[in-house]
PDB file of C-alpha atoms in Angstrom:
ATOM      1  CA  UNK A   1      20.777   8.295  -3.404  1.00  0.00           C
ATOM      2  CA  UNK A   2      18.460   5.573  -4.616  1.00  0.00           C
ATOM      3  CA  UNK A   3      18.736   6.359  -8.341  1.00  0.00           C
ATOM      4  CA  UNK A   4      19.382   2.678  -9.081  1.00  0.00           C
ATOM      5  CA  UNK A   5      15.764   1.897  -8.188  1.00  0.00           C
ATOM      6  CA  UNK A   6      14.608   3.420 -11.489  1.00  0.00           C
ATOM      7  CA  UNK A   7      16.774   0.982 -13.478  1.00  0.00           C
ATOM      8  CA  UNK A   8      14.524  -2.090 -13.576  1.00  0.00           C
ATOM      9  CA  UNK A   9      17.149  -4.370 -15.131  1.00  0.00           C
ATOM     10  CA  UNK A  10      19.689  -3.399 -12.473  1.00  0.00           C
ATOM     11  CA  UNK A  11      17.129  -4.013  -9.714  1.00  0.00           C
ATOM     12  CA  UNK A  12      16.494  -7.518 -11.091  1.00  0.00           C
ATOM     13  CA  UNK A  13      20.248  -8.222 -11.225  1.00  0.00           C
ATOM     14  CA  UNK A  14      20.662  -7.049  -7.628  1.00  0.00           C
ATOM     15  CA  UNK A  15      17.719  -9.150  -6.418  1.00  0.00           C
ATOM     16  CA  UNK A  16      19.085 -12.242  -8.153  1.00  0.00           C
ATOM     17  CA  UNK A  17      22.528 -11.671  -6.656  1.00  0.00           C
ATOM     18  CA  UNK A  18      20.964 -11.052  -3.226  1.00  0.00           C
ATOM     19  CA  UNK A  19      19.233 -14.440  -3.547  1.00  0.00           C
ATOM     20  CA  UNK A  20      22.505 -16.135  -4.565  1.00  0.00           C
ATOM     21  CA  UNK A  21      24.261 -14.665  -1.539  1.00  0.00           C
ATOM     22  CA  UNK A  22      21.455 -15.775   0.807  1.00  0.00           C
ATOM     23  CA  UNK A  23      21.756 -19.337  -0.548  1.00  0.00           C
ATOM     24  CA  UNK A  24      25.537 -19.594  -0.780  1.00  0.00           C
ATOM     25  CA  UNK A  25      27.559 -21.883   1.448  1.00  0.00           C
ATOM     26  CA  UNK A  26      29.212 -19.053   3.404  1.00  0.00           C
ATOM     27  CA  UNK A  27      25.845 -17.539   4.345  1.00  0.00           C
ATOM     28  CA  UNK A  28      24.411 -20.936   5.259  1.00  0.00           C
ATOM     29  CA  UNK A  29      27.429 -21.641   7.468  1.00  0.00           C
ATOM     30  CA  UNK A  30      27.011 -18.234   9.104  1.00  0.00           C
ATOM     31  CA  UNK A  31      23.343 -19.034   9.773  1.00  0.00           C
ATOM     32  CA  UNK A  32      24.288 -22.378  11.286  1.00  0.00           C
ATOM     33  CA  UNK A  33      26.861 -20.826  13.596  1.00  0.00           C
ATOM     34  CA  UNK A  34      25.064 -17.588  14.510  1.00  0.00           C
ATOM     35  CA  UNK A  35      21.478 -18.783  14.685  1.00  0.00           C
ATOM     36  CA  UNK A  36      21.368 -22.075  16.563  1.00  0.00           C
ATOM     37  CA  UNK A  37      18.041 -21.664  18.404  1.00  0.00           C
ATOM     38  CA  UNK A  38      19.048 -24.074  21.151  1.00  0.00           C
ATOM     39  CA  UNK A  39      22.264 -22.310  22.118  1.00  0.00           C
ATOM     40  CA  UNK A  40      21.292 -18.643  21.881  1.00  0.00           C
ATOM     41  CA  UNK A  41      18.852 -16.217  23.399  1.00  0.00           C
ATOM     42  CA  UNK A  42      15.821 -16.046  21.034  1.00  0.00           C
ATOM     43  CA  UNK A  43      16.026 -12.249  20.925  1.00  0.00           C
ATOM     44  CA  UNK A  44      19.597 -12.591  19.766  1.00  0.00           C
ATOM     45  CA  UNK A  45      18.442 -14.929  16.984  1.00  0.00           C
ATOM     46  CA  UNK A  46      16.294 -12.155  15.530  1.00  0.00           C
ATOM     47  CA  UNK A  47      19.224  -9.750  15.657  1.00  0.00           C
ATOM     48  CA  UNK A  48      21.556 -12.318  14.079  1.00  0.00           C
ATOM     49  CA  UNK A  49      19.045 -13.050  11.315  1.00  0.00           C
ATOM     50  CA  UNK A  50      18.606  -9.357  10.524  1.00  0.00           C
ATOM     51  CA  UNK A  51      22.384  -8.845  10.512  1.00  0.00           C
ATOM     52  CA  UNK A  52      22.910 -11.727   8.068  1.00  0.00           C
ATOM     53  CA  UNK A  53      20.198 -10.459   5.704  1.00  0.00           C
ATOM     54  CA  UNK A  54      21.534  -6.887   5.928  1.00  0.00           C
ATOM     55  CA  UNK A  55      25.063  -8.085   5.135  1.00  0.00           C
ATOM     56  CA  UNK A  56      23.790  -9.998   2.100  1.00  0.00           C
ATOM     57  CA  UNK A  57      21.831  -6.961   0.895  1.00  0.00           C
ATOM     58  CA  UNK A  58      24.859  -4.698   1.343  1.00  0.00           C
ATOM     59  CA  UNK A  59      27.097  -7.135  -0.533  1.00  0.00           C
ATOM     60  CA  UNK A  60      24.656  -7.371  -3.464  1.00  0.00           C
ATOM     61  CA  UNK A  61      24.385  -3.585  -3.665  1.00  0.00           C
ATOM     62  CA  UNK A  62      28.136  -3.013  -3.384  1.00  0.00           C
ATOM     63  CA  UNK A  63      28.877  -5.571  -6.098  1.00  0.00           C
ATOM     64  CA  UNK A  64      26.718  -3.448  -8.396  1.00  0.00           C
ATOM     65  CA  UNK A  65      28.458  -0.191  -7.459  1.00  0.00           C
ATOM     66  CA  UNK A  66      25.856   1.078  -5.002  1.00  0.00           C
ATOM     67  CA  UNK A  67      26.798   2.333  -1.554  1.00  0.00           C
ATOM     68  CA  UNK A  68      24.101   0.942   0.783  1.00  0.00           C
ATOM     69  CA  UNK A  69      24.813   3.687   3.316  1.00  0.00           C
ATOM     70  CA  UNK A  70      23.362   6.254   0.891  1.00  0.00           C
ATOM     71  CA  UNK A  71      19.900   4.663   0.814  1.00  0.00           C
ATOM     72  CA  UNK A  72      17.166   6.429   2.752  1.00  0.00           C
ATOM     73  CA  UNK A  73      15.463   3.116   3.539  1.00  0.00           C
ATOM     74  CA  UNK A  74      16.126  -0.619   3.127  1.00  0.00           C
ATOM     75  CA  UNK A  75      16.452  -1.787  -0.475  1.00  0.00           C
ATOM     76  CA  UNK A  76      13.500  -4.177  -0.245  1.00  0.00           C
ATOM     77  CA  UNK A  77      11.171  -1.364   0.798  1.00  0.00           C
ATOM     78  CA  UNK A  78      12.300   0.641  -2.221  1.00  0.00           C
ATOM     79  CA  UNK A  79      11.817  -2.341  -4.522  1.00  0.00           C
ATOM     80  CA  UNK A  80       8.372  -3.212  -3.167  1.00  0.00           C
ATOM     81  CA  UNK A  81       7.119   0.369  -3.256  1.00  0.00           C
ATOM     82  CA  UNK A  82       8.412   0.931  -6.801  1.00  0.00           C
ATOM     83  CA  UNK A  83       7.696  -2.423  -8.467  1.00  0.00           C
ATOM     84  CA  UNK A  84       4.665  -3.829  -6.637  1.00  0.00           C
ATOM     85  CA  UNK A  85       2.814  -4.284  -9.955  1.00  0.00           C
ATOM     86  CA  UNK A  86       5.781  -5.632 -11.935  1.00  0.00           C
ATOM     87  CA  UNK A  87       5.399  -9.411 -12.200  1.00  0.00           C
ATOM     88  CA  UNK A  88       9.017 -10.178 -13.081  1.00  0.00           C
ATOM     89  CA  UNK A  89      10.448  -8.102 -10.233  1.00  0.00           C
ATOM     90  CA  UNK A  90       7.938  -9.511  -7.756  1.00  0.00           C
ATOM     91  CA  UNK A  91       8.786 -13.049  -8.921  1.00  0.00           C
ATOM     92  CA  UNK A  92      12.431 -12.299  -8.042  1.00  0.00           C
ATOM     93  CA  UNK A  93      11.328 -11.081  -4.615  1.00  0.00           C
ATOM     94  CA  UNK A  94       9.187 -14.206  -4.053  1.00  0.00           C
ATOM     95  CA  UNK A  95      12.030 -16.466  -5.142  1.00  0.00           C
ATOM     96  CA  UNK A  96      14.370 -14.658  -2.773  1.00  0.00           C
ATOM     97  CA  UNK A  97      11.942 -15.048   0.107  1.00  0.00           C
ATOM     98  CA  UNK A  98      11.866 -18.795  -0.466  1.00  0.00           C
ATOM     99  CA  UNK A  99      15.336 -18.991   1.098  1.00  0.00           C
ATOM    100  CA  UNK A 100      13.794 -20.507   4.218  1.00  0.00           C
ATOM    101  CA  UNK A 101      12.599 -24.047   4.723  1.00  0.00           C
ATOM    102  CA  UNK A 102       9.883 -25.237   2.297  1.00  0.00           C
ATOM    103  CA  UNK A 103       7.257 -24.866   5.027  1.00  0.00           C
ATOM    104  CA  UNK A 104       7.882 -21.124   5.094  1.00  0.00           C
ATOM    105  CA  UNK A 105       6.718 -20.751   1.483  1.00  0.00           C
ATOM    106  CA  UNK A 106       3.558 -22.805   1.991  1.00  0.00           C
ATOM    107  CA  UNK A 107       0.525 -20.717   1.113  1.00  0.00           C
ATOM    108  CA  UNK A 108      -2.351 -20.694   3.575  1.00  0.00           C
ATOM    109  CA  UNK A 109      -5.844 -19.354   3.142  1.00  0.00           C
ATOM    110  CA  UNK A 110      -8.197 -17.972   5.747  1.00  0.00           C
ATOM    111  CA  UNK A 111      -9.598 -20.898   7.702  1.00  0.00           C
ATOM    112  CA  UNK A 112      -6.746 -23.316   6.873  1.00  0.00           C
ATOM    113  CA  UNK A 113      -5.103 -25.169   9.730  1.00  0.00           C
ATOM    114  CA  UNK A 114      -1.713 -23.717  10.534  1.00  0.00           C
ATOM    115  CA  UNK A 115       1.246 -26.043   9.937  1.00  0.00           C
ATOM    116  CA  UNK A 116       2.689 -27.628  13.072  1.00  0.00           C
ATOM    117  CA  UNK A 117       6.060 -25.862  13.069  1.00  0.00           C
ATOM    118  CA  UNK A 118       8.793 -25.928  15.713  1.00  0.00           C
ATOM    119  CA  UNK A 119       9.094 -22.761  17.759  1.00  0.00           C
ATOM    120  CA  UNK A 120      11.401 -21.450  20.447  1.00  0.00           C
ATOM    121  CA  UNK A 121       9.843 -19.415  23.270  1.00  0.00           C
ATOM    122  CA  UNK A 122      11.418 -16.210  24.528  1.00  0.00           C
ATOM    123  CA  UNK A 123      12.625 -18.289  27.461  1.00  0.00           C
ATOM    124  CA  UNK A 124      14.454 -20.605  25.042  1.00  0.00           C
ATOM    125  CA  UNK A 125      12.090 -23.589  25.478  1.00  0.00           C
ATOM    126  CA  UNK A 126      11.365 -25.687  22.362  1.00  0.00           C
ATOM    127  CA  UNK A 127       7.644 -26.080  21.593  1.00  0.00           C
ATOM    128  CA  UNK A 128       5.502 -26.842  18.566  1.00  0.00           C
ATOM    129  CA  UNK A 129       2.712 -24.663  17.300  1.00  0.00           C
ATOM    130  CA  UNK A 130       0.329 -27.573  17.864  1.00  0.00           C
ATOM    131  CA  UNK A 131       1.234 -27.605  21.580  1.00  0.00           C
ATOM    132  CA  UNK A 132       0.334 -23.933  21.851  1.00  0.00           C
ATOM    133  CA  UNK A 133      -3.264 -24.099  20.558  1.00  0.00           C
ATOM    134  CA  UNK A 134      -4.462 -27.314  22.216  1.00  0.00           C
ATOM    135  CA  UNK A 135      -6.009 -25.625  25.247  1.00  0.00           C
ATOM    136  CA  UNK A 136      -7.144 -22.269  23.901  1.00  0.00           C
ATOM    137  CA  UNK A 137      -7.198 -20.181  20.722  1.00  0.00           C
ATOM    138  CA  UNK A 138      -3.849 -18.850  19.599  1.00  0.00           C
ATOM    139  CA  UNK A 139      -2.973 -15.668  17.733  1.00  0.00           C
ATOM    140  CA  UNK A 140       0.361 -15.730  15.953  1.00  0.00           C
ATOM    141  CA  UNK A 141       1.897 -12.368  15.146  1.00  0.00           C
ATOM    142  CA  UNK A 142       4.803 -12.313  12.723  1.00  0.00           C
ATOM    143  CA  UNK A 143       6.791  -9.590  11.074  1.00  0.00           C
ATOM    144  CA  UNK A 144       9.384  -9.164   8.388  1.00  0.00           C
ATOM    145  CA  UNK A 145      13.022  -8.374   9.010  1.00  0.00           C
ATOM    146  CA  UNK A 146      13.259  -6.359   5.818  1.00  0.00           C
TER     147      UNK A 146
END
Protein backbone atom coordinates (compact mmCIF):
# COMPACT_ATOMS: atom_id res chain seq x y z
CA UNK A 1 0.00 0.00 0.00
CA UNK A 2 1.17 3.51 -0.75
CA UNK A 3 -0.76 5.24 2.05
CA UNK A 4 2.40 7.10 3.09
CA UNK A 5 2.20 9.17 -0.10
CA UNK A 6 -0.70 11.17 1.38
CA UNK A 7 1.44 12.25 4.36
CA UNK A 8 3.33 15.20 2.88
CA UNK A 9 5.64 15.64 5.88
CA UNK A 10 6.59 11.96 5.80
CA UNK A 11 7.26 12.15 2.05
CA UNK A 12 9.61 15.11 2.62
CA UNK A 13 11.43 13.21 5.40
CA UNK A 14 11.83 10.17 3.15
CA UNK A 15 13.12 12.27 0.24
CA UNK A 16 15.65 14.00 2.48
CA UNK A 17 16.84 10.67 3.87
CA UNK A 18 17.00 9.23 0.34
CA UNK A 19 19.27 12.15 -0.61
CA UNK A 20 21.47 11.58 2.46
CA UNK A 21 21.86 7.92 1.56
CA UNK A 22 22.73 8.75 -2.07
CA UNK A 23 25.45 11.14 -0.84
CA UNK A 24 26.85 9.07 2.02
CA UNK A 25 30.32 7.57 1.93
CA UNK A 26 29.10 3.96 1.68
CA UNK A 27 27.00 4.72 -1.40
CA UNK A 28 29.81 6.71 -3.01
CA UNK A 29 32.22 3.83 -2.40
CA UNK A 30 29.70 1.42 -3.91
CA UNK A 31 29.41 3.67 -6.97
CA UNK A 32 33.19 3.79 -7.31
CA UNK A 33 33.52 0.01 -7.12
CA UNK A 34 30.42 -1.02 -9.10
CA UNK A 35 30.33 1.68 -11.75
CA UNK A 36 33.84 2.20 -13.10
CA UNK A 37 33.03 2.93 -16.76
CA UNK A 38 36.45 1.79 -17.94
CA UNK A 39 36.33 -1.65 -16.36
CA UNK A 40 32.72 -2.70 -16.94
CA UNK A 41 30.34 -3.31 -19.79
CA UNK A 42 28.33 -0.06 -20.28
CA UNK A 43 25.05 -1.97 -20.13
CA UNK A 44 26.12 -3.31 -16.77
CA UNK A 45 26.78 0.26 -15.59
CA UNK A 46 23.13 1.13 -16.15
CA UNK A 47 22.05 -1.94 -14.19
CA UNK A 48 24.50 -1.16 -11.38
CA UNK A 49 23.31 2.46 -11.21
CA UNK A 50 19.66 1.41 -11.03
CA UNK A 51 20.47 -1.17 -8.35
CA UNK A 52 22.28 1.41 -6.21
CA UNK A 53 19.43 3.92 -6.49
CA UNK A 54 16.84 1.21 -5.76
CA UNK A 55 18.77 0.10 -2.67
CA UNK A 56 18.93 3.69 -1.41
CA UNK A 57 15.20 4.16 -2.01
CA UNK A 58 14.39 0.90 -0.21
CA UNK A 59 16.59 1.86 2.74
CA UNK A 60 14.94 5.29 3.07
CA UNK A 61 11.47 3.73 2.95
CA UNK A 62 12.32 0.96 5.41
CA UNK A 63 13.83 3.42 7.89
CA UNK A 64 10.43 5.13 7.93
CA UNK A 65 8.51 1.88 8.46
CA UNK A 66 7.41 1.36 4.86
CA UNK A 67 7.87 -1.95 3.08
CA UNK A 68 9.02 -1.04 -0.45
CA UNK A 69 7.77 -4.38 -1.77
CA UNK A 70 4.18 -3.24 -1.14
CA UNK A 71 4.39 -0.27 -3.53
CA UNK A 72 2.63 -0.64 -6.86
CA UNK A 73 5.23 1.55 -8.57
CA UNK A 74 8.57 3.22 -7.75
CA UNK A 75 8.40 5.80 -4.96
CA UNK A 76 9.59 8.66 -7.18
CA UNK A 77 6.73 8.08 -9.62
CA UNK A 78 4.28 8.26 -6.73
CA UNK A 79 5.89 11.43 -5.41
CA UNK A 80 5.99 13.16 -8.79
CA UNK A 81 2.42 12.24 -9.68
CA UNK A 82 1.09 13.34 -6.28
CA UNK A 83 3.18 16.45 -5.56
CA UNK A 84 4.05 17.89 -8.98
CA UNK A 85 2.65 21.30 -7.96
CA UNK A 86 4.10 21.33 -4.43
CA UNK A 87 7.18 23.58 -4.46
CA UNK A 88 8.73 22.26 -1.25
CA UNK A 89 8.42 18.61 -2.27
CA UNK A 90 9.70 19.33 -5.77
CA UNK A 91 12.65 21.25 -4.29
CA UNK A 92 13.52 18.08 -2.33
CA UNK A 93 13.32 16.06 -5.54
CA UNK A 94 15.54 18.57 -7.40
CA UNK A 95 18.06 18.58 -4.58
CA UNK A 96 18.11 14.80 -4.61
CA UNK A 97 18.68 14.72 -8.35
CA UNK A 98 21.72 16.95 -7.94
CA UNK A 99 23.60 13.94 -6.57
CA UNK A 100 25.53 13.71 -9.83
CA UNK A 101 28.40 15.87 -10.98
CA UNK A 102 27.66 19.63 -11.19
CA UNK A 103 27.44 19.39 -14.98
CA UNK A 104 24.41 17.14 -14.64
CA UNK A 105 22.41 19.89 -12.94
CA UNK A 106 23.33 22.54 -15.51
CA UNK A 107 20.18 23.94 -17.09
CA UNK A 108 20.09 24.19 -20.86
CA UNK A 109 17.60 25.97 -23.06
CA UNK A 110 16.54 25.15 -26.59
CA UNK A 111 19.33 26.24 -28.91
CA UNK A 112 22.09 26.17 -26.26
CA UNK A 113 25.28 24.30 -27.07
CA UNK A 114 25.43 21.00 -25.25
CA UNK A 115 28.23 20.67 -22.68
CA UNK A 116 31.21 18.63 -23.83
CA UNK A 117 30.79 15.68 -21.46
CA UNK A 118 32.71 12.39 -21.38
CA UNK A 119 30.78 9.40 -22.65
CA UNK A 120 31.37 5.68 -22.92
CA UNK A 121 30.08 3.91 -26.05
CA UNK A 122 28.26 0.60 -25.87
CA UNK A 123 31.53 -0.94 -27.04
CA UNK A 124 33.29 0.55 -24.00
CA UNK A 125 35.26 3.20 -25.93
CA UNK A 126 35.74 6.59 -24.22
CA UNK A 127 34.56 9.56 -26.32
CA UNK A 128 33.43 13.12 -25.71
CA UNK A 129 30.15 14.56 -26.84
CA UNK A 130 32.09 17.11 -28.88
CA UNK A 131 33.76 14.28 -30.85
CA UNK A 132 30.35 12.88 -31.74
CA UNK A 133 28.83 15.98 -33.39
CA UNK A 134 31.83 17.28 -35.35
CA UNK A 135 30.93 15.55 -38.61
CA UNK A 136 27.14 15.44 -38.53
CA UNK A 137 24.16 16.40 -36.37
CA UNK A 138 23.72 14.37 -33.22
CA UNK A 139 20.56 13.42 -31.34
CA UNK A 140 21.09 12.48 -27.72
CA UNK A 141 18.38 10.38 -26.11
CA UNK A 142 18.43 10.05 -22.34
CA UNK A 143 16.13 8.50 -19.82
CA UNK A 144 15.66 8.34 -16.09
CA UNK A 145 16.40 5.32 -13.96
CA UNK A 146 13.58 6.15 -11.58
